[in-house]
Amino acid sequence: MKGELFKNVMSGDWEHGERQLQGYKLLLRHTEIPRDIVFPKVDNHRNSALHFAAMINQDNHKPWPIPGAALQIQWEIKWYKFVEESMPRPFFLRANKDGETPEEIFTKTHKELVKAGGDWLTSTSTSCSVVATLIATVAFASSTTFPGGTDCRSGKPTLENQTSFQLFAISSLIALCFSVTSLNMFLAILTSRHQEKDFGKDLPGKLSIGLSSLFVSIASMITSFCAGHFIDVLEAKLKYLAFPVYAVTFLPVFAFLL
């Protein structure tokens, strides 16, 4: 009975990966099922728990409801490492009847997912790097331009003491810095070899930093435009009506977050 429970948890036949993960955690905490009894259990093909963890992606089974092949393989690696860390080290190199270790099975069964993850990252990084390049170009031009011109004697901006000008200058610089950071992250992803181990932390981490930096640069660029526009309408009687318009311009940013 204990062996069947163990096999059902590890076989990957559950509807969602979260349920499988919680089931395995429950198995680890169960005081009536000692680890030294459960973990040595193997099936008729001498597959251990780690072999089953490596077989999760067989038959195009996708237990993790996560969009994108790159993030899918990341969670597959996390699940495999979680099971691996809960087992004694001698099990890592134990082969089944076919002479395959858990690591070899994982590499074989996830080969297509790794390829799909690499293609997805390449496509996403290419598109985002184009956007980051455009923002960096505009931000650089904005950061070297002074609304209102400069004083002919001192060479300083004539509106340097205005709050809107200071906001314009700071937001332009932030947009430039974060867009360049984002571009560097996406270029690092594009030049990566996209190996299986890279999907554990390296590539998802770079993707997260790249997307976050891109979002900050977009928000900063919009802030810069709004501040620059407010300088132009500073003397207008209807200048305070510009604030609702500025608020509307941030709707795409909120849509990006959602």
C-alpha angles and dihedrals in degrees: 000000000000091000092051091049090050093049093048091053094048100038094081096231093129121111097242134023092230090063091049091050093049090047091054092048089051089051091053092051096044106114093199093060110064115207094228088062100041104041097055089058115115133175127238090283091051092250114159129201090273091054089053091048089054092050096058096107096052118124090020090289110168110188096170114078092215125132118235129039092244093059090042092058089045091060091043088056092047091052092049092048091047091056091042093054091051094056133073114266096244088069093063094075099032110124127211127226091286091056093248124139121214091255092053091050091049092052092047098046095044098045094104093044091052090051091048090048091052092050091048092050092047093051094045094045092048093053094043093046090057090054092045091051092052092049092047090051094050093042092052091051091047095047091055094047123082117206110224093025128251135290109266092221106040098024090225123132111272092222098044092123094054115104092221091054092050090049089049093051096046096045092048091053092047091050091051095048096046095043090054090047090050091048091051092052093050092047089051089054092048092051094045120110090231094224121173094255091052091067092064099074112325103069098034089048092052090046091051093049091045095051093043092050091047091052092050091048092051092049091046092048092053090047089052092051092048092048091048091049091049089056089057093051094039093115096039119111092227096050094119090058086067092073095073088050091051090051090054091052089063093058092091088055091054089046088054089054092052 
